[in-house]
mmCIF file of N, CA and C in Angstrom:
data_model
loop_
_atom_site.group_PDB
_atom_site.id
_atom_site.type_symbol
_atom_site.label_atom_id
_atom_site.label_comp_id
_atom_site.label_asym_id
_atom_site.label_seq_id
_atom_site.Cartn_x
_atom_site.Cartn_y
_atom_site.Cartn_z
ATOM 1 N N GLN A 129 18.065 7.977 -0.637
ATOM 2 C CA GLN A 129 16.516 8.224 0.391
ATOM 3 C C GLN A 129 14.882 8.288 -0.732
ATOM 4 N N VAL A 130 13.940 7.931 -0.220
ATOM 5 C CA VAL A 130 12.626 7.265 -0.121
ATOM 6 C C VAL A 130 11.997 8.089 0.963
ATOM 7 N N GLN A 131 11.603 9.155 0.542
ATOM 8 C CA GLN A 131 10.192 9.981 2.169
ATOM 9 C C GLN A 131 9.018 9.296 0.848
ATOM 10 N N LEU A 132 8.244 9.291 1.998
ATOM 11 C CA LEU A 132 6.975 8.359 2.268
ATOM 12 C C LEU A 132 5.550 9.456 2.570
ATOM 13 N N VAL A 133 4.602 10.122 2.055
ATOM 14 C CA VAL A 133 3.347 10.302 2.509
ATOM 15 C C VAL A 133 2.202 10.052 1.631
ATOM 16 N N GLU A 134 0.666 9.338 3.554
ATOM 17 C CA GLU A 134 -0.502 8.261 2.289
ATOM 18 C C GLU A 134 -0.976 10.068 3.062
ATOM 19 N N SER A 135 -1.638 8.787 2.355
ATOM 20 C CA SER A 135 -3.225 10.205 1.722
ATOM 21 C C SER A 135 -3.819 9.239 1.789
ATOM 22 N N GLY A 136 -5.629 9.676 1.996
ATOM 23 C CA GLY A 136 -7.252 9.408 1.638
ATOM 24 C C GLY A 136 -8.264 8.300 2.768
ATOM 25 N N GLY A 137 -7.370 8.407 3.309
ATOM 26 C CA GLY A 137 -7.801 7.417 4.938
ATOM 27 C C GLY A 137 -9.868 7.978 5.126
ATOM 28 N N GLY A 138 -10.006 7.249 6.160
ATOM 29 C CA GLY A 138 -10.894 7.597 6.372
ATOM 30 C C GLY A 138 -12.113 6.722 6.535
ATOM 31 N N LEU A 139 -13.166 7.197 7.340
ATOM 32 C CA LEU A 139 -14.343 6.687 8.001
ATOM 33 C C LEU A 139 -15.386 5.845 6.693
ATOM 34 N N VAL A 140 -15.485 5.133 5.732
ATOM 35 C CA VAL A 140 -16.591 4.609 5.020
ATOM 36 C C VAL A 140 -17.263 3.584 6.332
ATOM 37 N N GLN A 141 -18.453 3.615 5.076
ATOM 38 C CA GLN A 141 -19.912 2.016 5.757
ATOM 39 C C GLN A 141 -19.370 0.865 3.951
ATOM 40 N N ALA A 142 -19.458 -0.222 4.745
ATOM 41 C CA ALA A 142 -19.643 -1.903 4.930
ATOM 42 C C ALA A 142 -19.414 -1.340 2.899
ATOM 43 N N GLY A 143 -18.594 -2.294 2.261
ATOM 44 C CA GLY A 143 -19.162 -2.012 0.804
ATOM 45 C C GLY A 143 -18.849 -0.965 0.023
ATOM 46 N N GLY A 144 -19.156 0.023 1.127
ATOM 47 C CA GLY A 144 -17.532 1.432 0.162
ATOM 48 C C GLY A 144 -16.361 1.033 -0.444
ATOM 49 N N SER A 145 -15.502 2.528 -0.728
ATOM 50 C CA SER A 145 -14.891 2.608 -1.644
ATOM 51 C C SER A 145 -14.238 3.895 -1.047
ATOM 52 N N LEU A 146 -13.113 3.386 -0.320
ATOM 53 C CA LEU A 146 -11.357 4.465 -0.670
ATOM 54 C C LEU A 146 -10.280 4.601 -2.038
ATOM 55 N N ARG A 147 -9.268 4.918 -1.654
ATOM 56 C CA ARG A 147 -8.474 5.167 -2.415
ATOM 57 C C ARG A 147 -7.708 5.895 -1.848
ATOM 58 N N LEU A 148 -6.658 4.867 -1.566
ATOM 59 C CA LEU A 148 -5.482 5.734 -1.006
ATOM 60 C C LEU A 148 -3.597 6.333 -1.486
ATOM 61 N N SER A 149 -3.036 7.768 -1.370
ATOM 62 C CA SER A 149 -2.150 7.554 -2.562
ATOM 63 C C SER A 149 -1.391 7.705 -1.150
ATOM 64 N N CYS A 150 -0.112 7.594 -2.026
ATOM 65 C CA CYS A 150 1.540 8.261 -1.431
ATOM 66 C C CYS A 150 1.787 8.131 -2.682
ATOM 67 N N ALA A 151 2.312 9.260 -1.550
ATOM 68 C CA ALA A 151 3.494 10.506 -2.428
ATOM 69 C C ALA A 151 5.039 10.590 -2.177
ATOM 70 N N ALA A 152 6.264 10.280 -3.095
ATOM 71 C CA ALA A 152 7.382 10.143 -2.900
ATOM 72 C C ALA A 152 8.216 10.871 -3.083
ATOM 73 N N SER A 153 8.782 11.101 -2.787
ATOM 74 C CA SER A 153 9.855 11.871 -2.626
ATOM 75 C C SER A 153 11.269 11.453 -3.192
ATOM 76 N N GLY A 154 12.395 11.795 -3.530
ATOM 77 C CA GLY A 154 12.940 11.509 -4.415
ATOM 78 C C GLY A 154 13.777 10.629 -5.793
ATOM 79 N N ARG A 155 14.719 10.905 -5.731
ATOM 80 C CA ARG A 155 14.981 10.820 -7.443
ATOM 81 C C ARG A 155 14.605 9.001 -7.574
ATOM 82 N N THR A 156 15.756 8.119 -6.669
ATOM 83 C CA THR A 156 15.029 6.346 -6.843
ATOM 84 C C THR A 156 13.964 6.475 -7.529
ATOM 85 N N PHE A 157 12.970 7.588 -7.473
ATOM 86 C CA PHE A 157 11.255 5.879 -7.060
ATOM 87 C C PHE A 157 11.103 5.434 -7.209
ATOM 88 N N SER A 158 11.132 5.948 -9.204
ATOM 89 C CA SER A 158 11.192 4.819 -10.379
ATOM 90 C C SER A 158 12.257 3.981 -10.718
ATOM 91 N N VAL A 159 12.177 3.917 -9.878
ATOM 92 C CA VAL A 159 12.933 1.925 -10.186
ATOM 93 C C VAL A 159 12.798 1.160 -8.488
ATOM 94 N N TYR A 160 12.320 1.335 -7.754
ATOM 95 C CA TYR A 160 12.193 0.865 -6.231
ATOM 96 C C TYR A 160 9.921 0.219 -6.487
ATOM 97 N N PRO A 161 11.038 -1.206 -6.411
ATOM 98 C CA PRO A 161 9.540 -1.491 -6.365
ATOM 99 C C PRO A 161 8.577 -0.845 -4.866
ATOM 100 N N MET A 162 7.022 -1.731 -5.105
ATOM 101 C CA MET A 162 7.082 -0.021 -3.312
ATOM 102 C C MET A 162 5.674 -1.960 -2.904
ATOM 103 N N GLY A 163 4.921 -1.255 -1.912
ATOM 104 C CA GLY A 163 3.290 -2.369 -1.374
ATOM 105 C C GLY A 163 2.255 -1.043 -0.252
ATOM 106 N N TRP A 164 1.470 -2.002 -1.006
ATOM 107 C CA TRP A 164 1.546 -1.884 0.526
ATOM 108 C C TRP A 164 0.892 -2.212 2.079
ATOM 109 N N PHE A 165 1.356 -2.346 2.916
ATOM 110 C CA PHE A 165 1.250 -2.845 4.616
ATOM 111 C C PHE A 165 -0.311 -2.308 5.375
ATOM 112 N N ARG A 166 -0.778 -2.888 6.568
ATOM 113 C CA ARG A 166 -1.107 -2.474 7.287
ATOM 114 C C ARG A 166 -1.375 -3.348 8.403
ATOM 115 N N GLN A 167 -1.911 -2.369 9.205
ATOM 116 C CA GLN A 167 -1.620 -2.836 10.779
ATOM 117 C C GLN A 167 -2.593 -2.839 11.714
ATOM 118 N N ALA A 168 -4.082 -3.646 12.423
ATOM 119 C CA ALA A 168 -4.872 -3.479 13.433
ATOM 120 C C ALA A 168 -4.701 -3.584 14.253
ATOM 121 N N PRO A 169 -5.093 -2.730 15.371
ATOM 122 C CA PRO A 169 -5.276 -2.735 17.098
ATOM 123 C C PRO A 169 -4.951 -4.225 17.175
ATOM 124 N N GLY A 170 -3.716 -4.610 17.499
ATOM 125 C CA GLY A 170 -3.211 -6.046 18.169
ATOM 126 C C GLY A 170 -2.990 -7.147 18.049
ATOM 127 N N LYS A 171 -2.850 -5.842 16.823
ATOM 128 C CA LYS A 171 -2.313 -7.019 15.280
ATOM 129 C C LYS A 171 -1.193 -7.301 14.882
ATOM 130 N N GLU A 172 -0.307 -8.009 14.736
ATOM 131 C CA GLU A 172 0.997 -7.573 13.235
ATOM 132 C C GLU A 172 1.348 -7.554 11.960
ATOM 133 N N ARG A 173 1.356 -6.164 11.948
ATOM 134 C CA ARG A 173 1.327 -5.313 10.338
ATOM 135 C C ARG A 173 1.768 -6.569 9.207
ATOM 136 N N GLU A 174 0.619 -6.437 8.002
ATOM 137 C CA GLU A 174 0.782 -7.456 7.730
ATOM 138 C C GLU A 174 0.012 -7.471 6.258
ATOM 139 N N PHE A 175 0.829 -7.800 4.896
ATOM 140 C CA PHE A 175 0.673 -7.804 4.176
ATOM 141 C C PHE A 175 0.224 -7.317 3.010
ATOM 142 N N VAL A 176 -0.639 -6.148 2.570
ATOM 143 C CA VAL A 176 -1.587 -6.017 1.200
ATOM 144 C C VAL A 176 -1.383 -6.635 0.326
ATOM 145 N N ALA A 177 -0.674 -5.595 -0.804
ATOM 146 C CA ALA A 177 -0.214 -5.844 -2.171
ATOM 147 C C ALA A 177 1.203 -4.920 -2.655
ATOM 148 N N THR A 178 1.043 -5.517 -3.676
ATOM 149 C CA THR A 178 2.977 -5.089 -3.754
ATOM 150 C C THR A 178 3.374 -4.552 -5.867
ATOM 151 N N ILE A 179 3.558 -3.891 -6.041
ATOM 152 C CA ILE A 179 3.682 -3.463 -7.251
ATOM 153 C C ILE A 179 4.841 -3.156 -7.313
ATOM 154 N N ASP A 180 5.489 -3.759 -9.209
ATOM 155 C CA ASP A 180 7.168 -3.435 -8.881
ATOM 156 C C ASP A 180 7.119 -2.447 -9.767
ATOM 157 N N TRP A 181 8.245 -1.772 -10.355
ATOM 158 C CA TRP A 181 9.115 -0.332 -10.370
ATOM 159 C C TRP A 181 8.386 -0.162 -12.068
ATOM 160 N N THR A 182 8.328 -1.279 -12.861
ATOM 161 C CA THR A 182 7.228 -1.014 -13.540
ATOM 162 C C THR A 182 6.573 -0.549 -14.068
ATOM 163 N N GLY A 183 5.462 -0.963 -13.100
ATOM 164 C CA GLY A 183 4.080 -0.682 -12.852
ATOM 165 C C GLY A 183 3.395 -2.164 -13.673
ATOM 166 N N SER A 184 4.047 -2.651 -14.059
ATOM 167 C CA SER A 184 2.939 -4.295 -14.929
ATOM 168 C C SER A 184 2.387 -5.172 -13.855
ATOM 169 N N THR A 185 3.643 -5.616 -13.025
ATOM 170 C CA THR A 185 3.521 -6.616 -11.949
ATOM 171 C C THR A 185 3.481 -6.230 -10.735
ATOM 172 N N THR A 186 1.958 -7.111 -10.532
ATOM 173 C CA THR A 186 1.365 -6.953 -8.284
ATOM 174 C C THR A 186 0.984 -8.199 -8.181
ATOM 175 N N ASP A 187 1.156 -8.195 -7.171
ATOM 176 C CA ASP A 187 0.252 -9.502 -6.425
ATOM 177 C C ASP A 187 0.163 -8.085 -5.538
ATOM 178 N N TYR A 188 -1.441 -9.408 -4.674
ATOM 179 C CA TYR A 188 -1.987 -8.669 -2.903
ATOM 180 C C TYR A 188 -1.782 -9.885 -2.139
ATOM 181 N N ALA A 189 -2.693 -9.979 -1.184
ATOM 182 C CA ALA A 189 -2.894 -10.524 -0.348
ATOM 183 C C ALA A 189 -4.257 -12.274 0.543
ATOM 184 N N ASP A 190 -4.849 -13.036 -0.037
ATOM 185 C CA ASP A 190 -5.711 -13.275 -0.720
ATOM 186 C C ASP A 190 -6.811 -12.217 -0.242
ATOM 187 N N SER A 191 -6.274 -11.609 1.064
ATOM 188 C CA SER A 191 -7.496 -11.009 1.863
ATOM 189 C C SER A 191 -8.269 -11.226 0.974
ATOM 190 N N VAL A 192 -7.722 -9.554 0.292
ATOM 191 C CA VAL A 192 -8.318 -7.893 -0.679
ATOM 192 C C VAL A 192 -8.050 -8.864 -2.463
ATOM 193 N N LYS A 193 -7.240 -9.625 -2.715
ATOM 194 C CA LYS A 193 -8.080 -10.460 -4.048
ATOM 195 C C LYS A 193 -8.973 -9.826 -4.437
ATOM 196 N N GLY A 194 -9.352 -8.925 -6.009
ATOM 197 C CA GLY A 194 -10.808 -9.010 -6.799
ATOM 198 C C GLY A 194 -11.545 -7.994 -5.235
ATOM 199 N N ARG A 195 -10.388 -7.161 -4.760
ATOM 200 C CA ARG A 195 -11.739 -6.458 -4.115
ATOM 201 C C ARG A 195 -10.383 -4.939 -4.040
ATOM 202 N N PHE A 196 -9.296 -4.892 -4.528
ATOM 203 C CA PHE A 196 -8.084 -3.972 -4.101
ATOM 204 C C PHE A 196 -7.215 -4.217 -5.103
ATOM 205 N N THR A 197 -7.171 -2.870 -5.783
ATOM 206 C CA THR A 197 -6.334 -3.102 -7.172
ATOM 207 C C THR A 197 -5.568 -1.508 -6.903
ATOM 208 N N ILE A 198 -3.664 -2.056 -6.506
ATOM 209 C CA ILE A 198 -2.543 -1.117 -6.377
ATOM 210 C C ILE A 198 -2.004 -1.117 -8.180
ATOM 211 N N SER A 199 -1.695 0.350 -7.903
ATOM 212 C CA SER A 199 -1.255 0.950 -9.325
ATOM 213 C C SER A 199 0.025 2.705 -8.717
ATOM 214 N N ARG A 200 0.764 2.683 -9.576
ATOM 215 C CA ARG A 200 1.662 3.547 -9.052
ATOM 216 C C ARG A 200 1.242 4.638 -10.912
ATOM 217 N N ASN A 201 2.166 6.245 -10.385
ATOM 218 C CA ASN A 201 2.695 6.380 -11.835
ATOM 219 C C ASN A 201 3.786 7.148 -11.119
ATOM 220 N N VAL A 202 4.473 6.959 -12.420
ATOM 221 C CA VAL A 202 5.684 6.856 -11.991
ATOM 222 C C VAL A 202 6.059 9.151 -12.439
ATOM 223 N N ASP A 203 5.729 9.302 -13.391
ATOM 224 C CA ASP A 203 5.760 10.466 -13.782
ATOM 225 C C ASP A 203 5.166 11.096 -12.930
ATOM 226 N N LYS A 204 4.426 11.113 -11.658
ATOM 227 C CA LYS A 204 4.146 11.575 -10.151
ATOM 228 C C LYS A 204 4.824 11.654 -8.958
ATOM 229 N N ASN A 205 5.684 9.838 -9.015
ATOM 230 C CA ASN A 205 6.010 9.741 -8.174
ATOM 231 C C ASN A 205 4.941 9.103 -7.363
ATOM 232 N N THR A 206 4.110 8.917 -7.069
ATOM 233 C CA THR A 206 2.538 8.371 -6.495
ATOM 234 C C THR A 206 2.552 7.434 -6.389
ATOM 235 N N GLU A 207 1.668 6.127 -5.867
ATOM 236 C CA GLU A 207 1.482 4.965 -5.932
ATOM 237 C C GLU A 207 0.760 4.485 -5.269
ATOM 238 N N TYR A 208 -0.940 3.894 -5.227
ATOM 239 C CA TYR A 208 -1.762 4.676 -4.989
ATOM 240 C C TYR A 208 -2.741 2.801 -4.119
ATOM 241 N N LEU A 209 -3.734 3.193 -4.166
ATOM 242 C CA LEU A 209 -4.789 1.578 -3.715
ATOM 243 C C LEU A 209 -5.824 1.085 -3.478
ATOM 244 N N GLN A 210 -6.483 1.157 -4.252
ATOM 245 C CA GLN A 210 -8.385 1.958 -4.826
ATOM 246 C C GLN A 210 -9.246 0.638 -3.776
ATOM 247 N N MET A 211 -9.377 0.252 -3.267
ATOM 248 C CA MET A 211 -10.126 -0.037 -2.292
ATOM 249 C C MET A 211 -11.375 -0.452 -1.975
ATOM 250 N N ASN A 212 -12.342 -1.499 -2.957
ATOM 251 C CA ASN A 212 -13.281 -0.867 -3.145
ATOM 252 C C ASN A 212 -13.698 -3.022 -2.630
ATOM 253 N N SER A 213 -15.385 -2.630 -2.258
ATOM 254 C CA SER A 213 -16.207 -3.332 -0.972
ATOM 255 C C SER A 213 -14.972 -3.869 0.138
ATOM 256 N N LEU A 214 -15.513 -3.118 0.938
ATOM 257 C CA LEU A 214 -14.959 -2.302 2.108
ATOM 258 C C LEU A 214 -14.951 -3.365 3.273
ATOM 259 N N LYS A 215 -14.752 -3.580 3.765
ATOM 260 C CA LYS A 215 -15.047 -5.055 5.386
ATOM 261 C C LYS A 215 -14.735 -4.072 6.301
ATOM 262 N N PRO A 216 -16.265 -4.478 7.329
ATOM 263 C CA PRO A 216 -15.278 -3.869 8.956
ATOM 264 C C PRO A 216 -13.434 -4.828 8.709
ATOM 265 N N GLU A 217 -13.528 -5.615 8.143
ATOM 266 C CA GLU A 217 -12.025 -6.909 8.852
ATOM 267 C C GLU A 217 -10.949 -5.238 8.184
ATOM 268 N N ASP A 218 -11.237 -5.029 6.940
ATOM 269 C CA ASP A 218 -10.411 -3.953 6.450
ATOM 270 C C ASP A 218 -10.024 -3.056 6.880
ATOM 271 N N THR A 219 -10.788 -2.396 8.378
ATOM 272 C CA THR A 219 -9.661 -1.588 9.053
ATOM 273 C C THR A 219 -8.171 -1.756 9.718
ATOM 274 N N ALA A 220 -8.146 -0.922 9.121
ATOM 275 C CA ALA A 220 -6.508 -0.967 10.125
ATOM 276 C C ALA A 220 -5.594 0.156 10.040
ATOM 277 N N VAL A 221 -4.964 0.381 9.312
ATOM 278 C CA VAL A 221 -3.861 2.002 9.531
ATOM 279 C C VAL A 221 -2.722 1.514 8.075
ATOM 280 N N TYR A 222 -3.146 1.985 6.881
ATOM 281 C CA TYR A 222 -2.730 1.182 6.078
ATOM 282 C C TYR A 222 -0.881 2.517 5.528
ATOM 283 N N TYR A 223 0.020 1.394 5.956
ATOM 284 C CA TYR A 223 1.108 1.707 5.267
ATOM 285 C C TYR A 223 2.206 1.792 4.286
ATOM 286 N N CYS A 224 2.274 2.931 3.490
ATOM 287 C CA CYS A 224 2.893 3.004 1.963
ATOM 288 C C CYS A 224 4.960 2.867 2.405
ATOM 289 N N ALA A 225 4.999 1.591 1.496
ATOM 290 C CA ALA A 225 6.312 1.103 1.038
ATOM 291 C C ALA A 225 6.938 0.824 0.265
ATOM 292 N N ALA A 226 8.090 1.389 0.060
ATOM 293 C CA ALA A 226 9.185 1.335 -0.314
ATOM 294 C C ALA A 226 10.624 0.485 -0.606
ATOM 295 N N SER A 227 11.320 -0.064 -1.617
ATOM 296 C CA SER A 227 11.963 -1.286 -1.344
ATOM 297 C C SER A 227 12.754 -1.477 -2.138
ATOM 298 N N SER A 228 14.475 -2.185 -2.346
ATOM 299 C CA SER A 228 14.920 -2.454 -3.416
ATOM 300 C C SER A 228 14.294 -3.901 -3.845
ATOM 301 N N ILE A 229 13.504 -5.119 -3.157
ATOM 302 C CA ILE A 229 13.367 -5.834 -3.424
ATOM 303 C C ILE A 229 12.098 -6.106 -3.747
ATOM 304 N N TYR A 230 11.884 -6.832 -4.785
ATOM 305 C CA TYR A 230 10.000 -7.527 -5.144
ATOM 306 C C TYR A 230 9.895 -8.767 -4.885
ATOM 307 N N PRO A 231 9.019 -9.613 -4.584
ATOM 308 C CA PRO A 231 7.808 -8.982 -4.166
ATOM 309 C C PRO A 231 7.928 -7.994 -2.610
ATOM 310 N N LEU A 232 7.851 -7.004 -2.670
ATOM 311 C CA LEU A 232 7.483 -6.225 -1.316
ATOM 312 C C LEU A 232 6.581 -6.969 0.261
ATOM 313 N N ASN A 233 6.950 -8.012 -0.176
ATOM 314 C CA ASN A 233 5.390 -8.844 1.074
ATOM 315 C C ASN A 233 6.169 -9.502 2.212
ATOM 316 N N SER A 234 6.548 -8.229 2.464
ATOM 317 C CA SER A 234 6.786 -8.157 3.880
ATOM 318 C C SER A 234 7.473 -7.514 5.284
ATOM 319 N N PRO A 235 7.157 -6.968 5.895
ATOM 320 C CA PRO A 235 7.919 -5.782 6.672
ATOM 321 C C PRO A 235 9.596 -6.036 6.760
ATOM 322 N N LEU A 236 10.280 -7.220 7.019
ATOM 323 C CA LEU A 236 10.706 -7.255 6.861
ATOM 324 C C LEU A 236 12.112 -6.122 5.579
ATOM 325 N N ASN A 237 11.291 -6.813 4.742
ATOM 326 C CA ASN A 237 11.888 -6.599 3.623
ATOM 327 C C ASN A 237 11.878 -5.305 3.116
ATOM 328 N N VAL A 238 11.368 -3.865 4.273
ATOM 329 C CA VAL A 238 10.620 -2.755 3.290
ATOM 330 C C VAL A 238 11.955 -2.058 3.868
ATOM 331 N N ASP A 239 12.317 -1.296 2.702
ATOM 332 C CA ASP A 239 13.836 -0.489 3.694
ATOM 333 C C ASP A 239 13.470 1.140 3.899
ATOM 334 N N TYR A 240 11.959 2.218 3.512
ATOM 335 C CA TYR A 240 11.789 2.673 3.569
ATOM 336 C C TYR A 240 9.756 2.737 3.773
ATOM 337 N N TRP A 241 9.190 3.415 5.129
ATOM 338 C CA TRP A 241 7.689 3.094 5.736
ATOM 339 C C TRP A 241 7.062 5.017 5.950
ATOM 340 N N GLY A 242 5.924 4.964 5.335
ATOM 341 C CA GLY A 242 5.172 5.540 5.199
ATOM 342 C C GLY A 242 5.051 5.896 6.758
ATOM 343 N N GLN A 243 4.561 6.895 6.509
ATOM 344 C CA GLN A 243 3.826 7.566 8.262
ATOM 345 C C GLN A 243 2.019 6.793 8.754
ATOM 346 N N GLY A 244 1.723 6.285 7.736
ATOM 347 C CA GLY A 244 0.526 5.831 7.937
ATOM 348 C C GLY A 244 -1.047 6.270 7.947
ATOM 349 N N THR A 245 -1.617 5.378 8.102
ATOM 350 C CA THR A 245 -3.405 6.262 7.063
ATOM 351 C C THR A 245 -4.430 5.336 7.687
ATOM 352 N N GLN A 246 -5.362 5.721 8.479
ATOM 353 C CA GLN A 246 -5.653 5.080 9.169
ATOM 354 C C GLN A 246 -7.301 4.987 8.141
ATOM 355 N N VAL A 247 -7.618 3.453 8.153
ATOM 356 C CA VAL A 247 -9.144 3.141 7.493
ATOM 357 C C VAL A 247 -9.804 2.682 8.940
ATOM 358 N N THR A 248 -11.161 2.624 8.218
ATOM 359 C CA THR A 248 -12.111 2.236 9.814
ATOM 360 C C THR A 248 -13.410 2.100 8.576
ATOM 361 N N VAL A 249 -13.991 0.877 8.863
ATOM 362 C CA VAL A 249 -14.469 0.279 7.759
ATOM 363 C C VAL A 249 -16.436 0.325 8.625
ATOM 364 N N SER A 250 -16.869 0.974 8.695
ATOM 365 C CA SER A 250 -18.214 0.201 9.013
ATOM 366 C C SER A 250 -19.292 -0.636 9.000
ATOM 367 N N SER A 251 -20.065 -1.219 9.947
ATOM 368 C CA SER A 251 -20.469 -2.093 9.440
ATOM 369 C C SER A 251 -22.230 -1.408 10.103
#
């Protein structure tokens, strides 16, 4: 079992930055590929970024490439999403996810979800 708890969401102006964190519990965290997804009101949950269990391979949705960076610290059992140059269209609830599958780029492949953290970007 892996339990995930996100933090770091909030309200920011367009062009600003936020860093989301995801604290994981469970002895096998280090071998799970991780990812971030988001869901805006009235829309389906969508892929944002994923990272393999070593932390050396990443992938991003086209909409966030060059602006968001995913990383993980295995010693601290924590995953991060650094979000820069935020846009109003980035407004959503952001979810941390873990799976046995890499790349973790589909909600259908997620084994564990966090509870979500709200990110709101004002124009």
